[in-house]
Amino acid sequence: MLGGGIYTSDCVPTCASIFRNSVTSILGNPKYSTAPLFAPIHEIIASSRNIRAAVRRINWTCFAMNRYENCLRQCEYSKAKSVRLVGNRHWTVVCEAVKTPNFTDYAQCQQSHQGKVRSRCGLLQLPASISLKSFCRFELTYF
């Protein structure tokens, strides 16, 4: 449901596009096209000049995720809507965790170890749109 309560067939893709644009804006100009959108929290921690800036950007991402979920809830029922809502449940955990005092310690730990991880594990390059079967093939060849 967009623009004054009108149900549209492109409601879910429109919500997704708005969210993707928000995350891209928060990330700035990501070095790789789609990878940061899968796990923006890691990219945010890695690319922020300090932990305070990282936490602020993660909070912005949580705000964008909340808007995305609210947008999806306005769409008429579809499998696409259900899959996206279920697929975003991990954000509830992340966004609650960022409010705790220990999150800063976690972010500092992750930031200090990301260099090692990136040097040992190459970036998994994926097309912007991919079937689940193709994704599984990519993942198997990566590991």
PDB file of C-alpha atoms in Angstrom:
ATOM      1  CA  MET A   1       0.000   0.000   0.000  1.00  0.00           C
ATOM      2  CA  LEU A   2       1.641   3.187  -1.139  1.00  0.00           C
ATOM      3  CA  GLY A   3       0.617   6.797  -1.498  1.00  0.00           C
ATOM      4  CA  GLY A   4      -2.609   7.169   0.464  1.00  0.00           C
ATOM      5  CA  GLY A   5      -3.513   3.539   0.935  1.00  0.00           C
ATOM      6  CA  ILE A   6      -3.476   2.287  -2.640  1.00  0.00           C
ATOM      7  CA  TYR A   7      -2.448  -1.345  -2.958  1.00  0.00           C
ATOM      8  CA  THR A   8      -0.032  -1.887  -5.800  1.00  0.00           C
ATOM      9  CA  SER A   9       1.616  -4.974  -7.205  1.00  0.00           C
ATOM     10  CA  ASP A  10       5.003  -3.304  -6.938  1.00  0.00           C
ATOM     11  CA  CYS A  11       4.623  -2.399  -3.261  1.00  0.00           C
ATOM     12  CA  VAL A  12       7.248  -4.881  -1.995  1.00  0.00           C
ATOM     13  CA  PRO A  13       9.855  -3.984  -4.652  1.00  0.00           C
ATOM     14  CA  THR A  14       9.234  -0.288  -3.998  1.00  0.00           C
ATOM     15  CA  CYS A  15       9.779  -0.738  -0.250  1.00  0.00           C
ATOM     16  CA  ALA A  16      12.934  -2.765  -0.962  1.00  0.00           C
ATOM     17  CA  SER A  17      14.259  -0.112  -3.323  1.00  0.00           C
ATOM     18  CA  ILE A  18      13.678   2.648  -0.780  1.00  0.00           C
ATOM     19  CA  PHE A  19      15.493   0.606   1.884  1.00  0.00           C
ATOM     20  CA  ARG A  20      18.383  -0.241  -0.457  1.00  0.00           C
ATOM     21  CA  ASN A  21      18.779   3.455  -1.310  1.00  0.00           C
ATOM     22  CA  SER A  22      18.743   4.363   2.392  1.00  0.00           C
ATOM     23  CA  VAL A  23      21.441   1.808   3.229  1.00  0.00           C
ATOM     24  CA  THR A  24      23.530   2.895   0.248  1.00  0.00           C
ATOM     25  CA  SER A  25      23.248   6.487   1.464  1.00  0.00           C
ATOM     26  CA  ILE A  26      24.310   5.489   4.993  1.00  0.00           C
ATOM     27  CA  LEU A  27      27.251   3.458   3.675  1.00  0.00           C
ATOM     28  CA  GLY A  28      28.353   6.275   1.405  1.00  0.00           C
ATOM     29  CA  ASN A  29      29.932   4.980  -1.762  1.00  0.00           C
ATOM     30  CA  PRO A  30      30.590   1.281  -1.051  1.00  0.00           C
ATOM     31  CA  LYS A  31      33.635  -0.243  -2.705  1.00  0.00           C
ATOM     32  CA  TYR A  32      31.659  -3.226  -3.889  1.00  0.00           C
ATOM     33  CA  SER A  33      28.173  -3.128  -5.311  1.00  0.00           C
ATOM     34  CA  THR A  34      26.010  -5.584  -3.364  1.00  0.00           C
ATOM     35  CA  ALA A  35      28.184  -7.115  -0.632  1.00  0.00           C
ATOM     36  CA  PRO A  36      27.657  -4.359   1.968  1.00  0.00           C
ATOM     37  CA  LEU A  37      23.901  -4.539   1.484  1.00  0.00           C
ATOM     38  CA  PHE A  38      23.904  -8.153   2.704  1.00  0.00           C
ATOM     39  CA  ALA A  39      25.645  -7.268   5.952  1.00  0.00           C
ATOM     40  CA  PRO A  40      25.881  -3.487   6.258  1.00  0.00           C
ATOM     41  CA  ILE A  41      26.774  -3.619   9.951  1.00  0.00           C
ATOM     42  CA  HIS A  42      30.171  -5.130   9.090  1.00  0.00           C
ATOM     43  CA  GLU A  43      30.855  -2.573   6.370  1.00  0.00           C
ATOM     44  CA  ILE A  44      29.809   0.248   8.697  1.00  0.00           C
ATOM     45  CA  ILE A  45      32.149  -0.904  11.468  1.00  0.00           C
ATOM     46  CA  ALA A  46      35.011  -1.394   9.004  1.00  0.00           C
ATOM     47  CA  SER A  47      34.615   1.931   7.221  1.00  0.00           C
ATOM     48  CA  SER A  48      33.801   4.248  10.137  1.00  0.00           C
ATOM     49  CA  ARG A  49      36.552   6.517  11.433  1.00  0.00           C
ATOM     50  CA  ASN A  50      35.724   5.585  15.040  1.00  0.00           C
ATOM     51  CA  ILE A  51      33.322   3.432  17.046  1.00  0.00           C
ATOM     52  CA  ARG A  52      31.045   6.346  17.972  1.00  0.00           C
ATOM     53  CA  ALA A  53      30.530   7.103  14.259  1.00  0.00           C
ATOM     54  CA  ALA A  54      29.934   3.398  13.556  1.00  0.00           C
ATOM     55  CA  VAL A  55      27.260   3.132  16.250  1.00  0.00           C
ATOM     56  CA  ARG A  56      25.561   6.279  14.936  1.00  0.00           C
ATOM     57  CA  ARG A  57      25.505   4.865  11.378  1.00  0.00           C
ATOM     58  CA  ILE A  58      24.195   1.504  12.642  1.00  0.00           C
ATOM     59  CA  ASN A  59      21.397   3.363  14.442  1.00  0.00           C
ATOM     60  CA  TRP A  60      20.548   5.113  11.164  1.00  0.00           C
ATOM     61  CA  THR A  61      20.435   1.706   9.482  1.00  0.00           C
ATOM     62  CA  CYS A  62      18.103   0.431  12.211  1.00  0.00           C
ATOM     63  CA  PHE A  63      15.847   3.431  11.622  1.00  0.00           C
ATOM     64  CA  ALA A  64      15.854   2.656   7.874  1.00  0.00           C
ATOM     65  CA  MET A  65      15.066  -1.007   8.623  1.00  0.00           C
ATOM     66  CA  ASN A  66      12.166   0.006  10.836  1.00  0.00           C
ATOM     67  CA  ARG A  67      10.789   2.207   8.041  1.00  0.00           C
ATOM     68  CA  TYR A  68      11.276  -0.681   5.590  1.00  0.00           C
ATOM     69  CA  GLU A  69       9.342  -3.111   7.780  1.00  0.00           C
ATOM     70  CA  ASN A  70       6.554  -0.566   8.270  1.00  0.00           C
ATOM     71  CA  CYS A  71       6.406  -0.053   4.511  1.00  0.00           C
ATOM     72  CA  LEU A  72       6.207  -3.827   3.926  1.00  0.00           C
ATOM     73  CA  ARG A  73       3.423  -4.171   6.489  1.00  0.00           C
ATOM     74  CA  GLN A  74       1.366  -1.743   4.413  1.00  0.00           C
ATOM     75  CA  CYS A  75       1.636  -4.014   1.349  1.00  0.00           C
ATOM     76  CA  GLU A  76      -1.016  -6.606   0.619  1.00  0.00           C
ATOM     77  CA  TYR A  77      -0.144 -10.186   1.554  1.00  0.00           C
ATOM     78  CA  SER A  78       2.265 -12.000  -0.744  1.00  0.00           C
ATOM     79  CA  LYS A  79       4.994 -14.599  -0.394  1.00  0.00           C
ATOM     80  CA  ALA A  80       7.543 -11.917  -1.273  1.00  0.00           C
ATOM     81  CA  LYS A  81       6.334  -9.759   1.609  1.00  0.00           C
ATOM     82  CA  SER A  82       6.409 -12.676   4.061  1.00  0.00           C
ATOM     83  CA  VAL A  83       9.892 -13.767   2.985  1.00  0.00           C
ATOM     84  CA  ARG A  84      11.267 -10.243   3.357  1.00  0.00           C
ATOM     85  CA  LEU A  85       9.712  -9.763   6.788  1.00  0.00           C
ATOM     86  CA  VAL A  86      11.027 -13.111   8.045  1.00  0.00           C
ATOM     87  CA  GLY A  87      14.420 -12.441   6.444  1.00  0.00           C
ATOM     88  CA  ASN A  88      14.753  -9.208   8.392  1.00  0.00           C
ATOM     89  CA  ARG A  89      14.209 -10.663  11.858  1.00  0.00           C
ATOM     90  CA  HIS A  90      17.941 -10.660  12.542  1.00  0.00           C
ATOM     91  CA  TRP A  91      17.777  -6.872  12.402  1.00  0.00           C
ATOM     92  CA  THR A  92      15.564  -6.875  15.481  1.00  0.00           C
ATOM     93  CA  VAL A  93      18.401  -8.581  17.353  1.00  0.00           C
ATOM     94  CA  VAL A  94      21.050  -6.232  15.946  1.00  0.00           C
ATOM     95  CA  CYS A  95      19.011  -3.108  16.616  1.00  0.00           C
ATOM     96  CA  GLU A  96      18.290  -4.180  20.193  1.00  0.00           C
ATOM     97  CA  ALA A  97      21.953  -5.098  20.736  1.00  0.00           C
ATOM     98  CA  VAL A  98      23.189  -1.700  19.565  1.00  0.00           C
ATOM     99  CA  LYS A  99      21.283  -0.132  22.482  1.00  0.00           C
ATOM    100  CA  THR A 100      23.246  -2.125  25.082  1.00  0.00           C
ATOM    101  CA  PRO A 101      26.435  -0.821  26.720  1.00  0.00           C
ATOM    102  CA  ASN A 102      28.374  -3.921  25.590  1.00  0.00           C
ATOM    103  CA  PHE A 103      27.782  -3.224  21.906  1.00  0.00           C
ATOM    104  CA  THR A 104      30.647  -0.744  21.782  1.00  0.00           C
ATOM    105  CA  ASP A 105      33.014  -3.473  23.039  1.00  0.00           C
ATOM    106  CA  TYR A 106      31.710  -5.838  20.357  1.00  0.00           C
ATOM    107  CA  ALA A 107      32.154  -3.214  17.636  1.00  0.00           C
ATOM    108  CA  GLN A 108      35.716  -2.439  18.764  1.00  0.00           C
ATOM    109  CA  CYS A 109      36.579  -6.146  18.798  1.00  0.00           C
ATOM    110  CA  GLN A 110      35.107  -6.665  15.360  1.00  0.00           C
ATOM    111  CA  GLN A 111      36.879  -3.629  13.953  1.00  0.00           C
ATOM    112  CA  SER A 112      40.230  -4.856  15.268  1.00  0.00           C
ATOM    113  CA  HIS A 113      39.801  -8.314  13.698  1.00  0.00           C
ATOM    114  CA  GLN A 114      38.218  -7.403  10.358  1.00  0.00           C
ATOM    115  CA  GLY A 115      41.585  -6.808   8.740  1.00  0.00           C
ATOM    116  CA  LYS A 116      42.650 -10.400   9.458  1.00  0.00           C
ATOM    117  CA  VAL A 117      39.378 -11.806   8.166  1.00  0.00           C
ATOM    118  CA  ARG A 118      39.539  -9.763   4.955  1.00  0.00           C
ATOM    119  CA  SER A 119      43.135 -10.809   4.308  1.00  0.00           C
ATOM    120  CA  ARG A 120      42.313 -14.509   4.738  1.00  0.00           C
ATOM    121  CA  CYS A 121      38.892 -14.581   3.070  1.00  0.00           C
ATOM    122  CA  GLY A 122      38.300 -12.938  -0.274  1.00  0.00           C
ATOM    123  CA  LEU A 123      35.146 -11.028  -1.063  1.00  0.00           C
ATOM    124  CA  LEU A 124      32.276 -13.165  -2.323  1.00  0.00           C
ATOM    125  CA  GLN A 125      31.221 -11.388  -5.533  1.00  0.00           C
ATOM    126  CA  LEU A 126      27.526 -11.860  -6.305  1.00  0.00           C
ATOM    127  CA  PRO A 127      25.256 -10.444  -8.984  1.00  0.00           C
ATOM    128  CA  ALA A 128      22.641  -7.928  -7.809  1.00  0.00           C
ATOM    129  CA  SER A 129      19.850 -10.422  -8.553  1.00  0.00           C
ATOM    130  CA  ILE A 130      20.446 -14.126  -8.063  1.00  0.00           C
ATOM    131  CA  SER A 131      18.364 -17.265  -7.615  1.00  0.00           C
ATOM    132  CA  LEU A 132      18.680 -19.295  -4.432  1.00  0.00           C
ATOM    133  CA  LYS A 133      20.138 -22.209  -6.413  1.00  0.00           C
ATOM    134  CA  SER A 134      22.819 -19.960  -7.926  1.00  0.00           C
ATOM    135  CA  PHE A 135      23.556 -18.405  -4.544  1.00  0.00           C
ATOM    136  CA  CYS A 136      24.126 -21.872  -3.057  1.00  0.00           C
ATOM    137  CA  ARG A 137      26.507 -22.741  -5.915  1.00  0.00           C
ATOM    138  CA  PHE A 138      28.455 -19.516  -5.352  1.00  0.00           C
ATOM    139  CA  GLU A 139      28.662 -20.239  -1.644  1.00  0.00           C
ATOM    140  CA  LEU A 140      29.841 -23.833  -2.126  1.00  0.00           C
ATOM    141  CA  THR A 141      32.615 -22.783  -4.499  1.00  0.00           C
ATOM    142  CA  TYR A 142      33.635 -19.984  -2.119  1.00  0.00           C
ATOM    143  CA  PHE A 143      34.114 -22.285   0.853  1.00  0.00           C
TER     144      PHE A 143
END
